[in-house]
Each structure stands twice: as structure tokens, then as C-alpha cells.
Tab-separated table of C-alpha atoms in Angstrom:
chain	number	residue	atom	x	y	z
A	1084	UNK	CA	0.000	0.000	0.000
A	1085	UNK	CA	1.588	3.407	-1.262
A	1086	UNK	CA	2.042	6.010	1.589
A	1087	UNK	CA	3.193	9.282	1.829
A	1088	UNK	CA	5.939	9.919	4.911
A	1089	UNK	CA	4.821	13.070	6.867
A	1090	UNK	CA	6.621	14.552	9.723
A	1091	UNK	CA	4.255	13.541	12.401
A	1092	UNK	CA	4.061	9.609	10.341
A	1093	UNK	CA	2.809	8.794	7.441
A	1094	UNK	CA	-0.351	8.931	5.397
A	1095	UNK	CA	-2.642	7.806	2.806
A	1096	UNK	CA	-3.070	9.316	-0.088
A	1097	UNK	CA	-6.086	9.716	-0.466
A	1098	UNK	CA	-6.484	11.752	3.065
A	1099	UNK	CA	-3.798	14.485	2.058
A	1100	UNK	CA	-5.724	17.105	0.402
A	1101	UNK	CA	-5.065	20.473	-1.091
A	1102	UNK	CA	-0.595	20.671	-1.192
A	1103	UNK	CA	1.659	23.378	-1.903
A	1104	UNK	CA	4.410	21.698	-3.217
A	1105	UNK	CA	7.424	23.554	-2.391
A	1106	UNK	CA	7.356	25.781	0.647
A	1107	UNK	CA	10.341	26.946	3.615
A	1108	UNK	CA	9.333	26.710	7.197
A	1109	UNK	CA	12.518	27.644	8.662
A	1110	UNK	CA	15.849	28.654	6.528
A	1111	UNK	CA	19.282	30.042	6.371
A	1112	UNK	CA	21.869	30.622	3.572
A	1113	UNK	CA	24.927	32.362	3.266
A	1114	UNK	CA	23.252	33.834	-0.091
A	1115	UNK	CA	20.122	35.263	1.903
A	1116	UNK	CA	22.196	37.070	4.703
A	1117	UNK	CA	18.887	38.989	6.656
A	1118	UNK	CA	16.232	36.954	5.318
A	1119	UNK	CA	16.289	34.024	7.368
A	1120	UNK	CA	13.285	32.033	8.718
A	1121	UNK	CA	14.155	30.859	12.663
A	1122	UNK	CA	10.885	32.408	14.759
A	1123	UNK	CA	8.928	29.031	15.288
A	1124	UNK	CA	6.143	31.247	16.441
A	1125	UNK	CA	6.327	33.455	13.273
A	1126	UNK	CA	6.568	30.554	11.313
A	1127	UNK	CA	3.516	29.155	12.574
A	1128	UNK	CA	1.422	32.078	12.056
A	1129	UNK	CA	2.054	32.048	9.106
A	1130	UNK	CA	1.519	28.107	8.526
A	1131	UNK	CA	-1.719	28.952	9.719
A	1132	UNK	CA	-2.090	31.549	6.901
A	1133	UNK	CA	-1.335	28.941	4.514
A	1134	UNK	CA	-4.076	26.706	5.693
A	1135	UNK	CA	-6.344	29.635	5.950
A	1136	UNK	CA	-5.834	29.818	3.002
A	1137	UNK	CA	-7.300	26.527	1.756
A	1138	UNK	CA	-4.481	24.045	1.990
A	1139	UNK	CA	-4.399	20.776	3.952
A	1140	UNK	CA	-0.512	19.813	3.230
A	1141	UNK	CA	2.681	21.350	2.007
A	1142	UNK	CA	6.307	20.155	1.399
A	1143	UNK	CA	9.117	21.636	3.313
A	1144	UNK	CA	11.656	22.136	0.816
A	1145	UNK	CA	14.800	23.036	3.308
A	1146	UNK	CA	17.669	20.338	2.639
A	1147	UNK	CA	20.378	19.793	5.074
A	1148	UNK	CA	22.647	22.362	6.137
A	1149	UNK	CA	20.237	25.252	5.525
A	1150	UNK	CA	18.748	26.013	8.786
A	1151	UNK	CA	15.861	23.156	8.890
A	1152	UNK	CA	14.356	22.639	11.863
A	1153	UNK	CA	12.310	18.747	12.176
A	1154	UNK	CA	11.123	19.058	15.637
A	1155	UNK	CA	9.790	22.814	15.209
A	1156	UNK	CA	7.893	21.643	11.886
A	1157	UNK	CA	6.535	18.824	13.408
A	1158	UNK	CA	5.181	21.147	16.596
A	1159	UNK	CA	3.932	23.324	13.770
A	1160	UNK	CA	1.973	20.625	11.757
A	1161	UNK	CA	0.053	19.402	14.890
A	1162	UNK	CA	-0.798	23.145	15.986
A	1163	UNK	CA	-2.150	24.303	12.753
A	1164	UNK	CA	-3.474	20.490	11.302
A	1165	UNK	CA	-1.169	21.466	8.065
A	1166	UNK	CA	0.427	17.826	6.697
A	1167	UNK	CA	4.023	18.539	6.457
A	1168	UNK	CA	6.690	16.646	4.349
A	1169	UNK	CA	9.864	17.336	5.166
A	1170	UNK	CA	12.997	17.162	2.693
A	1171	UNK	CA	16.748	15.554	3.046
A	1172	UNK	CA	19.477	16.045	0.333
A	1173	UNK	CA	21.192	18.798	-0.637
A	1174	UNK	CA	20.948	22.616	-2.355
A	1175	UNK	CA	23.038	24.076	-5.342
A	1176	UNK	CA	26.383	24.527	-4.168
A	1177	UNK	CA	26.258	28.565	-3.776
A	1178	UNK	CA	24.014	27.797	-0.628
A	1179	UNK	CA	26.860	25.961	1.635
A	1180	UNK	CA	30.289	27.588	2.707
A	1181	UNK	CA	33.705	26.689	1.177
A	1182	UNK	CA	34.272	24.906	4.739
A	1183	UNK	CA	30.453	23.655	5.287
A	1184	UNK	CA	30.745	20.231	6.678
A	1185	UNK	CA	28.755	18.478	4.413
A	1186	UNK	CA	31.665	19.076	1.573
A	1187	UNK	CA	33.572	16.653	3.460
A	1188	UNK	CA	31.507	14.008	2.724
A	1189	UNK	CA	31.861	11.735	-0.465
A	1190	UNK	CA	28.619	10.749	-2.236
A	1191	UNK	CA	27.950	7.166	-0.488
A	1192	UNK	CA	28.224	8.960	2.854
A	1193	UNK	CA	25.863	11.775	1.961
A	1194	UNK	CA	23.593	9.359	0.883
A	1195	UNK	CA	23.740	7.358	4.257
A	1196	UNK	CA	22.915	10.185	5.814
A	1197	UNK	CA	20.111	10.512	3.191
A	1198	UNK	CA	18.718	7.222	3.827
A	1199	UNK	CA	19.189	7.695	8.091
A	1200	UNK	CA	16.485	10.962	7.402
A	1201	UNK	CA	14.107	8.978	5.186
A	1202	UNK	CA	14.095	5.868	7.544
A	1203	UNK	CA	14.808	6.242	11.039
A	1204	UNK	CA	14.283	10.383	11.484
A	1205	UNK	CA	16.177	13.268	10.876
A	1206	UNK	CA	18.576	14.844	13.232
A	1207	UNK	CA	17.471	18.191	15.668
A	1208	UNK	CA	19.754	20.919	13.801
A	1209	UNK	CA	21.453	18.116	10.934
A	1210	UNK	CA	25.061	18.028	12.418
A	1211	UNK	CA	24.813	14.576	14.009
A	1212	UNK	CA	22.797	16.127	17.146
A	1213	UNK	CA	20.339	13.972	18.964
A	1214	UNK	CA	17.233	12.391	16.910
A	1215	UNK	CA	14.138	15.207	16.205
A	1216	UNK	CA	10.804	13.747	17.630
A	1217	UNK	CA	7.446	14.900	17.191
A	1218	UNK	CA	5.414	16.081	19.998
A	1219	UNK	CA	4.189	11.950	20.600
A	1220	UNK	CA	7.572	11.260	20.982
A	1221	UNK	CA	8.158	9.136	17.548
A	1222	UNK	CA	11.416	10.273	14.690
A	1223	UNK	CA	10.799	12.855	12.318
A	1224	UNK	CA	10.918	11.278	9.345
A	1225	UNK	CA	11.818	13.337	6.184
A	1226	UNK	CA	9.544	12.531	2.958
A	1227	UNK	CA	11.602	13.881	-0.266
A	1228	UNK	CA	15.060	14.227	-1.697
A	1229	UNK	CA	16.623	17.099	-3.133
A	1230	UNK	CA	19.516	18.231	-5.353
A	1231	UNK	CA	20.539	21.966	-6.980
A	1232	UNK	CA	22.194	22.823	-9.504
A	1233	UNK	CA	23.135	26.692	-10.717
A	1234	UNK	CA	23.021	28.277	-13.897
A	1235	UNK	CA	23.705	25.887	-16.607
A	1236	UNK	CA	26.139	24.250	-14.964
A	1237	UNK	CA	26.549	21.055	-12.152
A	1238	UNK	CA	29.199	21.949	-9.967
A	1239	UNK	CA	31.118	18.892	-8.541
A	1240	UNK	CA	29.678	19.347	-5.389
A	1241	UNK	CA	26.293	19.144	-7.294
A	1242	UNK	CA	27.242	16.328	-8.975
A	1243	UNK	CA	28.115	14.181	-5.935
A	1244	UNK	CA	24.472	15.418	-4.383
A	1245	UNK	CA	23.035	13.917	-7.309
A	1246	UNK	CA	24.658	10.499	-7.206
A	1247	UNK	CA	23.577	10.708	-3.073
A	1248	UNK	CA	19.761	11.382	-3.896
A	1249	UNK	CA	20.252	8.693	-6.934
A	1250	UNK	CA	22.155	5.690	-4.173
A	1251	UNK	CA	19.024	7.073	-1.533
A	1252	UNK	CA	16.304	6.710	-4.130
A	1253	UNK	CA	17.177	3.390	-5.585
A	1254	UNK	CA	16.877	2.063	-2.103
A	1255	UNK	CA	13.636	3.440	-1.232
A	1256	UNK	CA	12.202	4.897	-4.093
A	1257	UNK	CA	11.686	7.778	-2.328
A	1258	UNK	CA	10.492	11.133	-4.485
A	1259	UNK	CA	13.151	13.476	-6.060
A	1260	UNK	CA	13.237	17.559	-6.236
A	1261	UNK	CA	15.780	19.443	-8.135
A	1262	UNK	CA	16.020	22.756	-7.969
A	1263	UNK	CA	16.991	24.338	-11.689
A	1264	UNK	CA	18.084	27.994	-11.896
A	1265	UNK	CA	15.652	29.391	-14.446
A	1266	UNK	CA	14.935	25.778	-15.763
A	1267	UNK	CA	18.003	26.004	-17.191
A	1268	UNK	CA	19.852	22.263	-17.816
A	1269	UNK	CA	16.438	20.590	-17.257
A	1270	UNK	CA	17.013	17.638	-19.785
A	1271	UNK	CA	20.969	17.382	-18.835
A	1272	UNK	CA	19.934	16.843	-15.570
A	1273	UNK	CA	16.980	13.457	-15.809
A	1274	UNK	CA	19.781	12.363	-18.792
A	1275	UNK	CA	22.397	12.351	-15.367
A	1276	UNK	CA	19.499	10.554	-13.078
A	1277	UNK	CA	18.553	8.510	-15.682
A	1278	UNK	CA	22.172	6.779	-16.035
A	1279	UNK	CA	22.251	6.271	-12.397
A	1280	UNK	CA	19.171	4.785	-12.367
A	1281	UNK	CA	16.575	7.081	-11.819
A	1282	UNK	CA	13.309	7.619	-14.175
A	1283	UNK	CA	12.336	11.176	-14.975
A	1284	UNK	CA	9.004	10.237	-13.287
A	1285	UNK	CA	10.407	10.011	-9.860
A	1286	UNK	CA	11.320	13.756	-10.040
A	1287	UNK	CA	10.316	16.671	-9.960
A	1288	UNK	CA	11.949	20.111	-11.620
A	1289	UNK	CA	11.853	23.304	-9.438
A	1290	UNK	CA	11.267	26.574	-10.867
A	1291	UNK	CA	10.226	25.008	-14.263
A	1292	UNK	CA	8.205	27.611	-14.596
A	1293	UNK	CA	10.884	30.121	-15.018
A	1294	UNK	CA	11.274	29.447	-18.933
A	1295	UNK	CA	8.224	30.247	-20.434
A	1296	UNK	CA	8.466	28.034	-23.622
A	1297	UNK	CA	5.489	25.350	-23.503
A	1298	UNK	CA	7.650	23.390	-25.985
A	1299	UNK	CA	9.987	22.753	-23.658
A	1300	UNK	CA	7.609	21.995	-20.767
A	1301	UNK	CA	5.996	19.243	-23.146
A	1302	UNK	CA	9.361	17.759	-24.113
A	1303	UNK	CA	10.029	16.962	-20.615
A	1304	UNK	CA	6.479	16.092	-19.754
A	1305	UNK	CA	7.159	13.325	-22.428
A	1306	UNK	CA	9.819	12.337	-20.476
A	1307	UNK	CA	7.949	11.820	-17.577
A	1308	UNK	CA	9.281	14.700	-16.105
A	1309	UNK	CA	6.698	16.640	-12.836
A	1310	UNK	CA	6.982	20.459	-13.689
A	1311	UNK	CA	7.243	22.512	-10.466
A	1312	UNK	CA	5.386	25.670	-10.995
A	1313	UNK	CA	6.269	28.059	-8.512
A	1314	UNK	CA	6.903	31.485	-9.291
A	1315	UNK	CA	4.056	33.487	-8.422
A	1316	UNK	CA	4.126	36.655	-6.904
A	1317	UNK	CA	7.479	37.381	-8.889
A	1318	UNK	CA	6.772	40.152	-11.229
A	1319	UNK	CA	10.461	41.548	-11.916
A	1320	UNK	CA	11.080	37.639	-13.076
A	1321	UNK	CA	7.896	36.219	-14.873
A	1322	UNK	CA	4.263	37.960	-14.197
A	1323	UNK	CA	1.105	35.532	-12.893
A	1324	UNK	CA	-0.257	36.232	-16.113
A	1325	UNK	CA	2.756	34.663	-18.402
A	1326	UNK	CA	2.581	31.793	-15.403
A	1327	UNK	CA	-1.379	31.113	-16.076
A	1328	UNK	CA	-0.752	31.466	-19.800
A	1329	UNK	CA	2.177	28.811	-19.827
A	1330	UNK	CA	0.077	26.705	-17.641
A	1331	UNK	CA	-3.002	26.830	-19.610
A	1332	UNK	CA	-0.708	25.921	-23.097
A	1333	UNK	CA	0.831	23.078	-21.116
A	1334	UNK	CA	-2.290	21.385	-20.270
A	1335	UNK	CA	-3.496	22.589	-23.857
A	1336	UNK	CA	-0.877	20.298	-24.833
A	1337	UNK	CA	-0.962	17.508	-23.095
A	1338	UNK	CA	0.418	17.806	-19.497
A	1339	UNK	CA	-2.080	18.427	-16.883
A	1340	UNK	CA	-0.961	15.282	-15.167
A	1341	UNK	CA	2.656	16.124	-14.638
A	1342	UNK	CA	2.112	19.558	-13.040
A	1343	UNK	CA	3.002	20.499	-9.559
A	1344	UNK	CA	2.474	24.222	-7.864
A	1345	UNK	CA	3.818	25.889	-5.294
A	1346	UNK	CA	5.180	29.032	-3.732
A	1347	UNK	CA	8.561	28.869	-2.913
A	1348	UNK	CA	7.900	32.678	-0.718
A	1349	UNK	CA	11.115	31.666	1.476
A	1350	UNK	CA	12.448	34.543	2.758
A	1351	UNK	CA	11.567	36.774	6.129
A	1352	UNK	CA	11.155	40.081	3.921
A	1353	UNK	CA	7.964	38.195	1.982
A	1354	UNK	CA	6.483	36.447	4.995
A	1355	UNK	CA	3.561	38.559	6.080
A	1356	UNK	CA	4.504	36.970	9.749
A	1357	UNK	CA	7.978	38.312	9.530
A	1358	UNK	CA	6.603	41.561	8.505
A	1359	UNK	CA	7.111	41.332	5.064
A	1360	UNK	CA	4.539	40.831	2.087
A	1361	UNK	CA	3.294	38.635	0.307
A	1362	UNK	CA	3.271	35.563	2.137
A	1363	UNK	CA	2.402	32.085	1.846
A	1364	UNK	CA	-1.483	32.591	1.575
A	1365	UNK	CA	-0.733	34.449	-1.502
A	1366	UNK	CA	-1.059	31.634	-4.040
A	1367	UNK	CA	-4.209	30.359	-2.487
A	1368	UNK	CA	-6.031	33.533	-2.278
A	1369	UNK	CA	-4.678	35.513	-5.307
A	1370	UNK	CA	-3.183	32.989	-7.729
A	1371	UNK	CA	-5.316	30.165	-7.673
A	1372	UNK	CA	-8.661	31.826	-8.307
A	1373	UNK	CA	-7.214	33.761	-11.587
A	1374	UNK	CA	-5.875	29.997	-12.467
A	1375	UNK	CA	-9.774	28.340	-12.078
A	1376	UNK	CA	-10.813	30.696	-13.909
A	1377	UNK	CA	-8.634	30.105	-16.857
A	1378	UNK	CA	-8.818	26.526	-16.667
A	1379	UNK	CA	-11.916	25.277	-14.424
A	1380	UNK	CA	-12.118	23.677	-10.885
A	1381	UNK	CA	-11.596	20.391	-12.064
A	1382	UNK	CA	-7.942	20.645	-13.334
A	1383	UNK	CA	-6.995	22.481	-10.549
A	1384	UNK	CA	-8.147	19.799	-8.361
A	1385	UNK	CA	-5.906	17.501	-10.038
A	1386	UNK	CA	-2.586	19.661	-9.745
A	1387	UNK	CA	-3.187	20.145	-6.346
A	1388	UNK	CA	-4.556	16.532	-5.092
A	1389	UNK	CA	-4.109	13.932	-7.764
A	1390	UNK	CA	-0.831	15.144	-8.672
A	1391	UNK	CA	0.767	15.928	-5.668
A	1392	UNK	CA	0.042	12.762	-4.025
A	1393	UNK	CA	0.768	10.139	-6.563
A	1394	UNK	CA	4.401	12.136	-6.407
A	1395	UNK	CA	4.788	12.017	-2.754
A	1396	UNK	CA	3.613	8.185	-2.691
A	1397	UNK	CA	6.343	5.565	-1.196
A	1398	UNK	CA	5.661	2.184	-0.064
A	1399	UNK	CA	6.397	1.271	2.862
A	1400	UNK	CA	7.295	-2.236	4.599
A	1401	UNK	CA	5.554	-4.130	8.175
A	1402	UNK	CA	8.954	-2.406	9.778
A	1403	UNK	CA	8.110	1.217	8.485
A	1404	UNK	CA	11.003	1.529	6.279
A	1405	UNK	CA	10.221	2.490	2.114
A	1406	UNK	CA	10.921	-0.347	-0.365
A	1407	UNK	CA	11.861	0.270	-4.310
A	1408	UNK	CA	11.694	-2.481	-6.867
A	1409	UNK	CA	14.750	-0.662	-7.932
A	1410	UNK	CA	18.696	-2.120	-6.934
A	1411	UNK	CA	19.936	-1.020	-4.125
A	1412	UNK	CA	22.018	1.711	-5.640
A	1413	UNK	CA	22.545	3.322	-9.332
A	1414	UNK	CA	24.210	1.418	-11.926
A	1415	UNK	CA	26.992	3.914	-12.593
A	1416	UNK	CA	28.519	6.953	-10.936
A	1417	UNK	CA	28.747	5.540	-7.484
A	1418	UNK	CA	31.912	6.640	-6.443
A	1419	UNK	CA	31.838	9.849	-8.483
């Protein structure tokens, strides 16, 4: 039976709801000096917003080494009733300090620590601290893998991410996120996963929506590819309008079921909590009704239900652990 791995446990499929696929509950970067999300009380506010706001689950997108925080977003989904999936891997390499401790680590040993936050629970603060537990006193359990890469290029760093989430997927089958700057290397990057073993249908492409050209949207729906739409709210980069018009020619074309949308607000100065603008309830309240109106309740629905849970969907065995029918690790690039 397929189930999707929450922070507070996991759950059915059917029972998630409304998601936002790619949200921040807590984060901190080197590139976002000022903007940082660490108020747990701020942060839940504004969780609330979100579900306010008419959505029942979201996935925390923070990776390790960024400022995550498991036990504060697993208080946080309890308060508010928001479904949380939490995320293990890594960002684009810009993100982590020349001496971050996670450089240190070779690909089979990031991917260890990969697997230790899918199956058993994620650390408190992700350098080797005691486990995070929820508020019943059982691990917080992460959900999704991620990778980055920058502008048209994979860095070495982002390379050896990649083979991690690749080793961590084939043994669990867990879902993939990659974060693409301005969608930007999209096909080099499922041609990398797929020769270590992963198909373009376990992942998902952040910030797909920042090239505008349907064509290319299609060519990687055809692949199998999930599009993550989630640049609202960012005029000086791509208006709603272009967004709902490249939606609307996507599904035109054939990919309604390989869409995904989020937010992706992420930063203090646009969290209305934080005192900023204009928050996570945003898409729900602004976007979303300009986007049923283009394209009718029913597609939405699917983006937002069918979509994002047969994405999130593991399976999981009588122990609790995720199997794959996949080997236990990718058939090349191991010790890359």
C-alpha cells in the first residue's frame, strides 16, 4: 500500500488534500544574509495563513545544512493540522560555505545520511545532534530528496548530491526535487538521473516555470518529467499572467498530469509573519482563483490533489522503512 511519509508519520493518499508543493518553514543561507526564517512562532502564524488559506498539506523544501528545523515543523503541523513533508538532500552549491561540513563528505556517505532521514528520522539541527521527535515522541521522518544545480552548470559538489539522492532513491524509491536555476539544464539533468538509475518520473523540476516556452515543458512532460510551478508573486522575473498562460498551453498540450504548484515565498522580507509581504497565503487567495478561472475547478483539483500525491507516494514495509523495486544503488557513478 503506497504512503506518503509526513513529519508527524505517514499517510494515505487519499487523506492528504489540497498541497503546496514547495514551501520553507525555517531557513538560512549564506546567499540570503537577513532573510532568514528561525521564529517558530512566526513561522507558525504564518503556517496557519497557509491553511487559511485553503491548503491541507505542504512540502518543506529546506535540505540539510540550511537552517531546517524537524522538531519545530513537526510542533507546527500538529498546531495548525497542516500535513508537512519534510525534505533531506542537498541545495546548489552557492548555498553551503567553502568549509560547510557536508563538503567533506563523499557521495555514499551523503547518501547514508540521506537514507538515516528517510528511515529512522532526521537529526534536531542536521550536524549529528540527537534524533528530532514529534510532539508523541516518535522520529521525524523526512519525505523527499533534493539536489541543486546553478546556472547551466553542475558543480562537482552538485554532482556528488546527485549520485547521493540517486544511491538514496534506488533504495527506497523515495520522491526526487531538483532545484533548476531558471529551468536552465532541465534535460541534462533526468539524462544524469537517468544513467544512475533514476526515471524522470520520480522527479520533480523546481522553478520550471521560469522558462516560459510550452515546448519545452511538453518535451520533458514526455519524459515523464513533474513540472514545479512556482513562481508566483514574482513580477520583476515572470508575471502571474505569463505563469497562467504557460500553464493553460501546457495542459493545452498535453500535461495536466505532470504539473506540480507551489510558492517557494522563502524569505523573512515576503512572509507577512515576519513583517514582510506577500506571504504564503498568496497563491491560495490571489493565484489560484485567476488559475480556475482560466482553466476550471476540475484541473486544478488535479494539480493540487491527484498530482501531488501520486508524487509524494512511497511504499512502505511491516517495519516502516520504504521499499523500491529498484537495486539497491545506481548502476553507474557511485563513487563519483
Amino acid at each position: 500500500m503506497n504512503l506518503i511519509r509526513s513529519v508527524l508519520g505517514d499517510v494515505d493518499p487519499s487523506g492528504l488534500g489540497r498541497v503546496n508543493y514547495h514551501e520553507h518553514l525555517f531557513q538560512a543561507s549564506p546567499l540570503l544574509v537577513g532573510d532568514e526564517l528561525r521564529d517558530e512562532s512566526a513561522s507558525t502564524t504564518e503556517a496557519q495563513l497557509l491553511r487559511a488559506s485553503g491548503f491541507d498539506a505542504m512540502i518543506d523544501a529546506t535540505p540539510i545544512g540550511l537552517g531546517r528545523d524537524p522538531e519545530a515543523v513537526a510542533r507546527i503541523s500538529q498546531s495548525t493540522g497542516l500535513t508537512v513533508i519534510a525534505t533531506t538532500g542537498a541545495h546548489r552549491d552557492a548555498h553551503y560555505s567553502p568549509d560547510h561540513w557536508l563538503r567533506r563528505l563523499d557521495a555514499r556517505r551523503r547518501a547514508d545520511l540521506f537514507l538515516t532521514d528517510l528511515r529512522d528520522g532526521m537529526p534536531r539541527h542536521d550536524h549529528h545532534e540527537a534524533p528530532a521527535v514529534t510532539p508523541a515522541g516518535d522520529p521525524v521522518r523526512a519525505g523527499l530528496l533534493k539536489a541543486g544545480i546553478d546556472y547551466w552548470s553542475i558543480s562537482a559538489f552538485e554532482r556528488e548530491t546527485l549520485v547521493a539522492v540517486a544511491i538514496a532513491h534506488a533504495a527506497t524509491g523515495a520522491p526526487i526535487m531538483v532545484h533548476l536555476e531558471y529551468c536552465t539544464a532541465a534535460h541534462e539533468v533526468l539524462d544524469l538521473l537517468l544513467t544512475l538509475g533514476v526515471q524522470p518520473s520520480g522527479v520533480v523540476l523546481a522553478h520550471a516555470d521560469r522558462d516560459p516556452n510550452p515546448a519545452l515543458h511538453l518535451e520533458l512532460v514526455a519524459r515523464g518529467a513533474w513540472l514545479g510551478y512556482d513562481g508566483v508573486a514574482r513580477p520583476r522575473t515572470r508575471s502571474d499572467a505569463e505563469l497562467l498562460d504557460l500553464t493553460e498551453a501546457v495542459i493545452a498540450g498535453g500535461g495536466l498530469q505532470h504539473i506540480l504548484i507551489g510558492g517557494d515565498v522563502a524569505r523573512r522580507s515576503r512572509y507577512v509573519a515576519y513583517g514582510g509581504m506577500p506571504g504564503l497565503a498568496y497563491l491560495g487567495t490571489r493565484y489560484l482563483p485567476a488559475l480556475r478561472a482560466r482553466i476550471g475547478q476540475g484541473p486544478v483539483d488535479t494539480i493540487l490533489r491527484e498530482n501531488a500525491a501520486r508524487f509524494l507516494s512511497w511504499t512502505p514495509d511491516q517495519s516502516g522503512r520504504l521499499l523500491s523495486s529498484q537495486p539497491d544503488k545506481p548502476s553507474v557513478g557511485q563513487d563519483q
